[in-house]
């Protein structure tokens, strides 16, 4: 992974590069970061991530993709995305579903994904409730891919495998009230024969969340570093970030070295693509603040001011309107406070709220 283009870059430079790469300047209705999709956890977050970039959800479809999490992706990207996310080999497949409930079944490797994808295609021929699909798919796959649930008194397929195989089964996700409906994708494509384009996914991560390491990319993909090293792209530039080696596409090196901090304010939802970087201590060096941002359950949104995460925010429906509460990590300048009014309005619009009330505590 050595490179003749190695140089030292500061944390500030890296964050300025990422902010520019993510399209927070709202210069494009279809920012390039959609190559990584927009995670929709909790439901509605992806639309807010798009609003933070001035983008529209038109032409996007919700599927289970990276790590089995729901993401909005461009409809036309789904066939190639499925091929790129298909396990590289048996070791990769096992790593992705390595859970105590199906230890034996995980050893099936790629075969576990293939049989589950096939079951999805047989079962989901019309919109169906997620629970119904799970029951039918569980009955169609090898017993080793299921586990006994005492509460339900039934065997269930591993949730990790179930959701990661959904895209390969050409199944889309349709939130409905408090439940989830699964439906056949209009974009019908075959179950991948082998992984194809995985290096492009690695390159996309490095473009939008780099410079980064194989271990960080592996964490994003939900696999092991050795798998990522096997598909590591050749056309990369090596740099040192705070003394640590990391990589990004060679064509992005000039943009990295010339990046400057913008004067912008954005309210990022939980799971925003910008927050998907696995070098979290670089993004938010303070441990207590990082712990607040990346809560496992019920995390808040993040206030982005320039290149720094400057606080958290939450929103609550109030009749037909929306109450947005911002909790800064420190004093906010008058310029940031002024921009927050417009950003709170953007959040309300993304949620379909009639009006918005902003409170800074």
mmCIF file of C-alpha atoms in Angstrom:
data_model
loop_
_atom_site.group_PDB
_atom_site.id
_atom_site.type_symbol
_atom_site.label_atom_id
_atom_site.label_comp_id
_atom_site.label_asym_id
_atom_site.label_seq_id
_atom_site.Cartn_x
_atom_site.Cartn_y
_atom_site.Cartn_z
ATOM 1 C CA UNK A 1 0.000 0.000 0.000
ATOM 2 C CA UNK A 2 2.948 2.316 -0.330
ATOM 3 C CA UNK A 3 2.668 5.431 -2.480
ATOM 4 C CA UNK A 4 4.975 8.032 -3.930
ATOM 5 C CA UNK A 5 2.382 10.686 -3.035
ATOM 6 C CA UNK A 6 2.672 10.346 0.738
ATOM 7 C CA UNK A 7 2.460 13.589 2.699
ATOM 8 C CA UNK A 8 1.297 14.841 6.088
ATOM 9 C CA UNK A 9 -2.159 16.368 6.521
ATOM 10 C CA UNK A 10 -3.837 17.842 9.563
ATOM 11 C CA UNK A 11 -7.138 16.861 11.128
ATOM 12 C CA UNK A 12 -8.617 20.219 10.083
ATOM 13 C CA UNK A 13 -7.638 19.610 6.457
ATOM 14 C CA UNK A 14 -9.192 16.130 6.434
ATOM 15 C CA UNK A 15 -12.486 17.365 7.861
ATOM 16 C CA UNK A 16 -12.604 20.290 5.430
ATOM 17 C CA UNK A 17 -12.069 17.843 2.567
ATOM 18 C CA UNK A 18 -14.880 15.578 3.782
ATOM 19 C CA UNK A 19 -17.338 18.445 4.228
ATOM 20 C CA UNK A 20 -16.667 19.531 0.642
ATOM 21 C CA UNK A 21 -16.898 15.954 -0.693
ATOM 22 C CA UNK A 22 -20.277 15.417 0.984
ATOM 23 C CA UNK A 23 -21.928 18.248 -0.912
ATOM 24 C CA UNK A 24 -22.955 20.298 2.104
ATOM 25 C CA UNK A 25 -22.612 23.411 -0.080
ATOM 26 C CA UNK A 26 -25.867 22.263 -1.731
ATOM 27 C CA UNK A 27 -24.476 22.732 -5.216
ATOM 28 C CA UNK A 28 -25.923 19.476 -6.590
ATOM 29 C CA UNK A 29 -29.411 17.917 -6.369
ATOM 30 C CA UNK A 30 -27.744 14.486 -6.538
ATOM 31 C CA UNK A 31 -24.555 14.592 -4.417
ATOM 32 C CA UNK A 32 -21.926 11.967 -5.175
ATOM 33 C CA UNK A 33 -22.036 10.624 -1.623
ATOM 34 C CA UNK A 34 -25.182 8.738 -2.661
ATOM 35 C CA UNK A 35 -22.701 6.103 -3.864
ATOM 36 C CA UNK A 36 -22.717 5.122 -0.174
ATOM 37 C CA UNK A 37 -26.448 5.649 0.193
ATOM 38 C CA UNK A 38 -28.099 7.407 3.126
ATOM 39 C CA UNK A 39 -28.900 5.303 6.174
ATOM 40 C CA UNK A 40 -32.515 5.562 7.274
ATOM 41 C CA UNK A 41 -32.279 4.729 10.979
ATOM 42 C CA UNK A 42 -34.512 5.935 12.517
ATOM 43 C CA UNK A 43 -37.031 6.176 9.707
ATOM 44 C CA UNK A 44 -36.916 9.628 8.122
ATOM 45 C CA UNK A 45 -33.226 10.203 8.818
ATOM 46 C CA UNK A 46 -32.231 9.664 5.194
ATOM 47 C CA UNK A 47 -34.535 12.432 3.974
ATOM 48 C CA UNK A 48 -33.011 14.789 6.522
ATOM 49 C CA UNK A 49 -29.517 13.801 5.351
ATOM 50 C CA UNK A 50 -30.573 14.711 1.820
ATOM 51 C CA UNK A 51 -32.038 18.017 3.023
ATOM 52 C CA UNK A 52 -28.716 18.876 4.679
ATOM 53 C CA UNK A 53 -27.205 18.627 1.190
ATOM 54 C CA UNK A 54 -30.062 20.308 -0.665
ATOM 55 C CA UNK A 55 -30.901 17.034 -2.398
ATOM 56 C CA UNK A 56 -34.178 15.371 -3.338
ATOM 57 C CA UNK A 57 -35.307 11.809 -2.562
ATOM 58 C CA UNK A 58 -36.690 11.478 -6.099
ATOM 59 C CA UNK A 59 -35.362 8.412 -7.890
ATOM 60 C CA UNK A 60 -34.163 6.794 -4.671
ATOM 61 C CA UNK A 61 -35.286 3.492 -3.208
ATOM 62 C CA UNK A 62 -35.068 2.105 0.322
ATOM 63 C CA UNK A 63 -33.279 -1.249 0.650
ATOM 64 C CA UNK A 64 -31.258 -3.135 3.238
ATOM 65 C CA UNK A 65 -27.681 -2.641 2.114
ATOM 66 C CA UNK A 66 -24.527 -1.926 4.143
ATOM 67 C CA UNK A 67 -24.459 -4.145 7.245
ATOM 68 C CA UNK A 68 -28.113 -4.954 6.601
ATOM 69 C CA UNK A 69 -29.201 -1.437 7.607
ATOM 70 C CA UNK A 70 -31.903 0.395 5.606
ATOM 71 C CA UNK A 71 -30.425 2.911 3.152
ATOM 72 C CA UNK A 72 -31.794 5.109 0.405
ATOM 73 C CA UNK A 73 -29.967 4.399 -2.864
ATOM 74 C CA UNK A 74 -30.338 5.530 -6.457
ATOM 75 C CA UNK A 75 -32.646 3.027 -8.159
ATOM 76 C CA UNK A 76 -30.308 2.602 -11.105
ATOM 77 C CA UNK A 77 -27.422 1.685 -8.795
ATOM 78 C CA UNK A 78 -29.109 -1.321 -7.190
ATOM 79 C CA UNK A 79 -27.932 -4.087 -9.586
ATOM 80 C CA UNK A 80 -24.291 -2.984 -9.366
ATOM 81 C CA UNK A 81 -24.606 -2.366 -5.630
ATOM 82 C CA UNK A 82 -25.846 -5.928 -5.107
ATOM 83 C CA UNK A 83 -22.882 -7.311 -7.052
ATOM 84 C CA UNK A 84 -20.416 -5.146 -5.105
ATOM 85 C CA UNK A 85 -21.889 -6.098 -1.726
ATOM 86 C CA UNK A 86 -21.964 -9.823 -2.522
ATOM 87 C CA UNK A 87 -19.425 -11.605 -0.259
ATOM 88 C CA UNK A 88 -15.956 -11.803 -1.789
ATOM 89 C CA UNK A 89 -15.470 -15.359 -0.496
ATOM 90 C CA UNK A 90 -16.621 -17.768 2.207
ATOM 91 C CA UNK A 91 -14.487 -16.073 4.868
ATOM 92 C CA UNK A 92 -16.093 -12.737 4.065
ATOM 93 C CA UNK A 93 -19.592 -14.225 4.176
ATOM 94 C CA UNK A 94 -18.921 -15.919 7.509
ATOM 95 C CA UNK A 95 -17.525 -12.693 8.990
ATOM 96 C CA UNK A 96 -20.666 -10.802 8.036
ATOM 97 C CA UNK A 97 -23.013 -13.205 9.861
ATOM 98 C CA UNK A 98 -20.701 -14.330 12.651
ATOM 99 C CA UNK A 99 -23.203 -14.426 15.476
ATOM 100 C CA UNK A 100 -23.619 -16.869 18.355
ATOM 101 C CA UNK A 101 -27.139 -17.841 17.294
ATOM 102 C CA UNK A 102 -26.021 -19.486 14.019
ATOM 103 C CA UNK A 103 -22.376 -20.402 14.597
ATOM 104 C CA UNK A 104 -22.700 -23.584 12.549
ATOM 105 C CA UNK A 105 -24.739 -21.969 9.785
ATOM 106 C CA UNK A 106 -22.297 -19.076 9.425
ATOM 107 C CA UNK A 107 -19.688 -21.597 8.315
ATOM 108 C CA UNK A 108 -21.734 -22.185 5.155
ATOM 109 C CA UNK A 109 -20.202 -18.945 3.911
ATOM 110 C CA UNK A 110 -21.436 -17.714 0.540
ATOM 111 C CA UNK A 111 -23.919 -20.593 0.330
ATOM 112 C CA UNK A 112 -25.822 -19.094 3.279
ATOM 113 C CA UNK A 113 -26.362 -15.871 1.326
ATOM 114 C CA UNK A 114 -27.269 -17.685 -1.880
ATOM 115 C CA UNK A 115 -29.930 -19.894 -0.338
ATOM 116 C CA UNK A 116 -31.432 -16.987 1.610
ATOM 117 C CA UNK A 117 -31.514 -14.764 -1.478
ATOM 118 C CA UNK A 118 -33.281 -17.547 -3.343
ATOM 119 C CA UNK A 119 -35.814 -17.916 -0.539
ATOM 120 C CA UNK A 120 -36.589 -14.183 -0.678
ATOM 121 C CA UNK A 121 -37.279 -14.405 -4.398
ATOM 122 C CA UNK A 122 -39.633 -17.337 -3.954
ATOM 123 C CA UNK A 123 -41.476 -15.810 -0.994
ATOM 124 C CA UNK A 124 -41.717 -12.101 -1.800
ATOM 125 C CA UNK A 125 -43.717 -11.883 -5.025
ATOM 126 C CA UNK A 126 -45.976 -9.098 -3.731
ATOM 127 C CA UNK A 127 -45.857 -6.679 -0.769
ATOM 128 C CA UNK A 128 -45.778 -8.626 2.516
ATOM 129 C CA UNK A 129 -45.329 -7.776 6.189
ATOM 130 C CA UNK A 130 -41.752 -8.289 7.354
ATOM 131 C CA UNK A 131 -42.847 -10.830 9.982
ATOM 132 C CA UNK A 132 -44.626 -12.954 7.386
ATOM 133 C CA UNK A 133 -41.580 -12.901 5.150
ATOM 134 C CA UNK A 134 -39.317 -13.881 8.039
ATOM 135 C CA UNK A 135 -41.527 -16.844 8.881
ATOM 136 C CA UNK A 136 -41.615 -18.087 5.287
ATOM 137 C CA UNK A 137 -37.912 -17.546 4.623
ATOM 138 C CA UNK A 138 -37.005 -19.242 7.925
ATOM 139 C CA UNK A 139 -38.911 -22.325 6.808
ATOM 140 C CA UNK A 140 -37.122 -22.354 3.434
ATOM 141 C CA UNK A 141 -33.466 -22.161 4.500
ATOM 142 C CA UNK A 142 -31.285 -24.817 6.166
ATOM 143 C CA UNK A 143 -32.050 -25.304 9.859
ATOM 144 C CA UNK A 144 -28.506 -24.244 10.770
ATOM 145 C CA UNK A 145 -29.319 -20.703 9.609
ATOM 146 C CA UNK A 146 -32.158 -20.432 12.132
ATOM 147 C CA UNK A 147 -32.351 -20.374 15.922
ATOM 148 C CA UNK A 148 -35.026 -21.204 18.475
ATOM 149 C CA UNK A 149 -36.862 -18.204 19.938
ATOM 150 C CA UNK A 150 -38.379 -19.012 23.344
ATOM 151 C CA UNK A 151 -40.605 -15.928 23.341
ATOM 152 C CA UNK A 152 -42.185 -16.798 19.981
ATOM 153 C CA UNK A 153 -41.970 -20.553 20.333
ATOM 154 C CA UNK A 154 -40.595 -20.793 16.798
ATOM 155 C CA UNK A 155 -37.387 -20.894 14.794
ATOM 156 C CA UNK A 156 -36.183 -17.668 13.177
ATOM 157 C CA UNK A 157 -33.550 -16.976 10.570
ATOM 158 C CA UNK A 158 -30.650 -14.907 11.904
ATOM 159 C CA UNK A 159 -31.537 -11.236 11.627
ATOM 160 C CA UNK A 160 -28.018 -10.443 10.406
ATOM 161 C CA UNK A 161 -28.353 -12.836 7.490
ATOM 162 C CA UNK A 162 -31.987 -11.980 6.807
ATOM 163 C CA UNK A 163 -31.389 -8.268 6.342
ATOM 164 C CA UNK A 164 -28.060 -8.556 4.554
ATOM 165 C CA UNK A 165 -29.521 -10.981 2.023
ATOM 166 C CA UNK A 166 -32.575 -8.859 1.250
ATOM 167 C CA UNK A 167 -30.914 -6.841 -1.501
ATOM 168 C CA UNK A 168 -29.594 -10.021 -3.139
ATOM 169 C CA UNK A 169 -33.165 -11.279 -3.114
ATOM 170 C CA UNK A 170 -34.218 -8.093 -4.983
ATOM 171 C CA UNK A 171 -36.398 -6.997 -2.081
ATOM 172 C CA UNK A 172 -37.155 -3.387 -1.145
ATOM 173 C CA UNK A 173 -38.213 -1.968 2.221
ATOM 174 C CA UNK A 174 -41.444 -0.013 2.701
ATOM 175 C CA UNK A 175 -42.040 1.484 6.176
ATOM 176 C CA UNK A 176 -45.736 1.375 6.978
ATOM 177 C CA UNK A 177 -46.914 2.911 10.225
ATOM 178 C CA UNK A 178 -44.942 1.223 12.972
ATOM 179 C CA UNK A 179 -44.273 -1.838 10.860
ATOM 180 C CA UNK A 180 -42.268 -2.741 7.789
ATOM 181 C CA UNK A 181 -43.454 -4.152 4.478
ATOM 182 C CA UNK A 182 -41.124 -5.918 2.046
ATOM 183 C CA UNK A 183 -41.830 -5.815 -1.669
ATOM 184 C CA UNK A 184 -40.173 -7.030 -4.879
ATOM 185 C CA UNK A 185 -37.928 -4.386 -6.425
ATOM 186 C CA UNK A 186 -39.006 -3.136 -9.850
ATOM 187 C CA UNK A 187 -35.328 -3.403 -10.769
ATOM 188 C CA UNK A 188 -35.205 -7.180 -11.134
ATOM 189 C CA UNK A 189 -31.649 -8.504 -11.323
ATOM 190 C CA UNK A 190 -30.305 -12.023 -10.760
ATOM 191 C CA UNK A 191 -28.624 -13.240 -7.607
ATOM 192 C CA UNK A 192 -24.952 -12.349 -8.097
ATOM 193 C CA UNK A 193 -22.739 -15.200 -9.253
ATOM 194 C CA UNK A 194 -19.674 -13.624 -7.675
ATOM 195 C CA UNK A 195 -18.648 -10.317 -6.144
ATOM 196 C CA UNK A 196 -18.009 -7.604 -8.716
ATOM 197 C CA UNK A 197 -17.126 -3.967 -8.153
ATOM 198 C CA UNK A 198 -16.227 -4.312 -4.475
ATOM 199 C CA UNK A 199 -13.078 -2.261 -5.009
ATOM 200 C CA UNK A 200 -15.306 0.565 -6.267
ATOM 201 C CA UNK A 201 -17.210 0.529 -2.975
ATOM 202 C CA UNK A 202 -13.896 0.731 -1.132
ATOM 203 C CA UNK A 203 -12.879 3.634 -3.354
ATOM 204 C CA UNK A 204 -16.195 5.393 -2.661
ATOM 205 C CA UNK A 205 -15.645 5.119 1.091
ATOM 206 C CA UNK A 206 -12.128 6.520 0.711
ATOM 207 C CA UNK A 207 -13.414 9.367 -1.446
ATOM 208 C CA UNK A 208 -16.094 10.533 0.969
ATOM 209 C CA UNK A 209 -14.792 9.370 4.363
ATOM 210 C CA UNK A 210 -11.075 9.195 3.692
ATOM 211 C CA UNK A 211 -8.245 9.294 4.051
ATOM 212 C CA UNK A 212 -8.865 5.988 5.818
ATOM 213 C CA UNK A 213 -7.399 2.549 6.521
ATOM 214 C CA UNK A 214 -8.486 -0.962 5.476
ATOM 215 C CA UNK A 215 -9.688 -1.589 9.044
ATOM 216 C CA UNK A 216 -11.974 1.445 8.914
ATOM 217 C CA UNK A 217 -13.430 0.435 5.559
ATOM 218 C CA UNK A 218 -13.937 -3.105 6.859
ATOM 219 C CA UNK A 219 -15.857 -1.797 9.868
ATOM 220 C CA UNK A 220 -18.156 0.152 7.542
ATOM 221 C CA UNK A 221 -18.755 -2.912 5.361
ATOM 222 C CA UNK A 222 -19.191 -5.205 8.355
ATOM 223 C CA UNK A 223 -16.348 -7.552 7.484
ATOM 224 C CA UNK A 224 -12.688 -8.158 8.358
ATOM 225 C CA UNK A 225 -9.693 -6.042 7.292
ATOM 226 C CA UNK A 226 -8.154 -8.985 5.403
ATOM 227 C CA UNK A 227 -11.186 -9.031 3.091
ATOM 228 C CA UNK A 228 -10.773 -5.334 2.282
ATOM 229 C CA UNK A 229 -7.029 -5.700 1.723
ATOM 230 C CA UNK A 230 -7.777 -8.375 -0.886
ATOM 231 C CA UNK A 231 -9.795 -5.864 -2.951
ATOM 232 C CA UNK A 232 -7.782 -2.757 -2.042
ATOM 233 C CA UNK A 233 -7.640 -0.412 -5.096
ATOM 234 C CA UNK A 234 -4.299 0.382 -6.751
ATOM 235 C CA UNK A 235 -4.848 4.034 -7.635
ATOM 236 C CA UNK A 236 -4.567 5.439 -4.115
ATOM 237 C CA UNK A 237 -2.466 8.127 -2.509
ATOM 238 C CA UNK A 238 -0.999 7.492 0.931
ATOM 239 C CA UNK A 239 -0.944 10.333 3.430
ATOM 240 C CA UNK A 240 -0.319 10.648 7.147
ATOM 241 C CA UNK A 241 -3.168 12.004 9.231
ATOM 242 C CA UNK A 242 -1.873 13.158 12.588
ATOM 243 C CA UNK A 243 1.083 10.813 12.009
ATOM 244 C CA UNK A 244 -1.088 7.817 11.072
ATOM 245 C CA UNK A 245 -0.964 6.292 7.539
ATOM 246 C CA UNK A 246 -4.205 6.446 5.599
ATOM 247 C CA UNK A 247 -5.324 6.390 1.957
ATOM 248 C CA UNK A 248 -7.652 8.122 -0.486
ATOM 249 C CA UNK A 249 -8.068 8.030 -4.287
ATOM 250 C CA UNK A 250 -5.033 9.614 -5.910
ATOM 251 C CA UNK A 251 -7.287 11.886 -7.962
ATOM 252 C CA UNK A 252 -8.603 13.437 -4.732
ATOM 253 C CA UNK A 253 -5.181 14.368 -3.313
ATOM 254 C CA UNK A 254 -5.207 17.926 -4.662
ATOM 255 C CA UNK A 255 -8.700 18.484 -3.263
ATOM 256 C CA UNK A 256 -7.500 17.241 0.129
ATOM 257 C CA UNK A 257 -4.407 19.444 0.209
ATOM 258 C CA UNK A 258 -6.326 22.558 -0.851
ATOM 259 C CA UNK A 259 -9.424 22.054 1.321
ATOM 260 C CA UNK A 260 -10.457 24.948 3.573
ATOM 261 C CA UNK A 261 -13.055 25.084 6.299
ATOM 262 C CA UNK A 262 -16.394 26.437 5.029
ATOM 263 C CA UNK A 263 -18.686 28.823 6.888
ATOM 264 C CA UNK A 264 -21.742 26.652 6.956
ATOM 265 C CA UNK A 265 -24.126 25.184 9.515
ATOM 266 C CA UNK A 266 -26.015 21.927 9.023
ATOM 267 C CA UNK A 267 -28.239 19.790 11.247
ATOM 268 C CA UNK A 268 -27.171 16.206 10.503
ATOM 269 C CA UNK A 269 -29.557 13.385 11.436
ATOM 270 C CA UNK A 270 -28.445 10.255 13.311
ATOM 271 C CA UNK A 271 -26.682 7.941 10.859
ATOM 272 C CA UNK A 272 -25.877 10.728 8.383
ATOM 273 C CA UNK A 273 -23.263 9.604 5.824
ATOM 274 C CA UNK A 274 -20.796 12.117 7.301
ATOM 275 C CA UNK A 275 -21.123 10.388 10.683
ATOM 276 C CA UNK A 276 -20.452 6.946 9.174
ATOM 277 C CA UNK A 277 -16.677 7.495 9.263
ATOM 278 C CA UNK A 278 -15.048 4.868 11.448
ATOM 279 C CA UNK A 279 -12.261 7.171 12.698
ATOM 280 C CA UNK A 280 -14.654 8.708 15.188
ATOM 281 C CA UNK A 281 -11.918 10.079 17.436
ATOM 282 C CA UNK A 282 -10.798 12.226 14.500
ATOM 283 C CA UNK A 283 -14.311 13.536 13.878
ATOM 284 C CA UNK A 284 -15.092 14.125 17.573
ATOM 285 C CA UNK A 285 -11.927 13.923 19.733
ATOM 286 C CA UNK A 286 -13.757 14.402 23.057
ATOM 287 C CA UNK A 287 -14.817 10.943 24.288
ATOM 288 C CA UNK A 288 -17.856 12.113 26.243
ATOM 289 C CA UNK A 289 -19.165 14.065 23.259
ATOM 290 C CA UNK A 290 -18.474 11.176 20.882
ATOM 291 C CA UNK A 291 -20.370 8.830 23.188
ATOM 292 C CA UNK A 292 -23.352 11.183 23.043
ATOM 293 C CA UNK A 293 -23.270 11.449 19.236
ATOM 294 C CA UNK A 294 -22.872 7.735 18.518
ATOM 295 C CA UNK A 295 -25.321 6.217 20.967
ATOM 296 C CA UNK A 296 -26.270 2.649 20.123
ATOM 297 C CA UNK A 297 -29.983 3.430 20.535
ATOM 298 C CA UNK A 298 -31.830 6.710 20.336
ATOM 299 C CA UNK A 299 -28.893 8.867 19.342
ATOM 300 C CA UNK A 300 -29.373 12.575 18.643
ATOM 301 C CA UNK A 301 -28.594 14.484 15.497
ATOM 302 C CA UNK A 302 -25.319 16.391 15.208
ATOM 303 C CA UNK A 303 -24.797 20.124 14.762
ATOM 304 C CA UNK A 304 -22.117 20.693 12.126
ATOM 305 C CA UNK A 305 -20.569 24.180 12.230
ATOM 306 C CA UNK A 306 -17.813 24.569 9.666
ATOM 307 C CA UNK A 307 -15.945 21.303 10.051
ATOM 308 C CA UNK A 308 -16.653 20.687 13.730
ATOM 309 C CA UNK A 309 -19.456 18.792 15.443
ATOM 310 C CA UNK A 310 -20.502 21.634 17.729
ATOM 311 C CA UNK A 311 -23.459 20.087 19.527
ATOM 312 C CA UNK A 312 -26.481 17.801 19.299
ATOM 313 C CA UNK A 313 -30.096 18.343 18.350
ATOM 314 C CA UNK A 314 -33.433 16.623 18.601
ATOM 315 C CA UNK A 315 -36.826 17.255 17.057
ATOM 316 C CA UNK A 316 -40.304 16.582 18.396
ATOM 317 C CA UNK A 317 -43.602 16.833 16.584
ATOM 318 C CA UNK A 318 -45.903 19.485 18.049
ATOM 319 C CA UNK A 319 -49.277 19.395 16.339
ATOM 320 C CA UNK A 320 -48.633 20.188 12.684
ATOM 321 C CA UNK A 321 -45.334 21.822 13.544
ATOM 322 C CA UNK A 322 -41.937 20.733 14.801
ATOM 323 C CA UNK A 323 -39.952 21.700 17.883
ATOM 324 C CA UNK A 324 -36.185 21.572 17.259
ATOM 325 C CA UNK A 325 -33.927 21.733 20.318
ATOM 326 C CA UNK A 326 -30.195 22.317 19.849
ATOM 327 C CA UNK A 327 -27.770 21.591 22.677
ATOM 328 C CA UNK A 328 -24.371 23.156 21.863
ATOM 329 C CA UNK A 329 -21.126 21.827 23.254
ATOM 330 C CA UNK A 330 -20.059 25.432 23.867
ATOM 331 C CA UNK A 331 -21.008 29.036 23.050
ATOM 332 C CA UNK A 332 -22.268 29.576 19.501
ATOM 333 C CA UNK A 333 -21.392 32.636 17.469
ATOM 334 C CA UNK A 334 -24.100 34.973 16.265
ATOM 335 C CA UNK A 335 -23.457 33.819 12.687
ATOM 336 C CA UNK A 336 -24.064 30.167 13.616
ATOM 337 C CA UNK A 337 -27.216 31.038 15.552
ATOM 338 C CA UNK A 338 -28.549 32.961 12.584
ATOM 339 C CA UNK A 339 -28.001 30.030 10.209
ATOM 340 C CA UNK A 340 -29.691 27.625 12.608
ATOM 341 C CA UNK A 341 -33.100 29.174 11.871
ATOM 342 C CA UNK A 342 -32.833 28.203 8.208
ATOM 343 C CA UNK A 343 -31.491 24.745 9.024
ATOM 344 C CA UNK A 344 -34.304 24.022 11.469
ATOM 345 C CA UNK A 345 -36.739 25.032 8.716
ATOM 346 C CA UNK A 346 -35.018 22.584 6.338
ATOM 347 C CA UNK A 347 -35.478 19.785 8.889
ATOM 348 C CA UNK A 348 -39.169 20.669 9.252
ATOM 349 C CA UNK A 349 -39.654 20.676 5.483
ATOM 350 C CA UNK A 350 -37.994 17.254 5.182
ATOM 351 C CA UNK A 351 -40.411 15.946 7.815
ATOM 352 C CA UNK A 352 -43.436 17.567 6.199
ATOM 353 C CA UNK A 353 -44.060 19.816 9.190
ATOM 354 C CA UNK A 354 -45.992 23.050 8.728
ATOM 355 C CA UNK A 355 -43.840 25.270 10.892
ATOM 356 C CA UNK A 356 -40.842 25.021 13.209
ATOM 357 C CA UNK A 357 -39.881 26.377 16.601
ATOM 358 C CA UNK A 358 -36.159 26.477 17.366
ATOM 359 C CA UNK A 359 -34.785 26.389 20.880
ATOM 360 C CA UNK A 360 -31.070 26.578 21.792
ATOM 361 C CA UNK A 361 -30.351 25.371 25.324
#
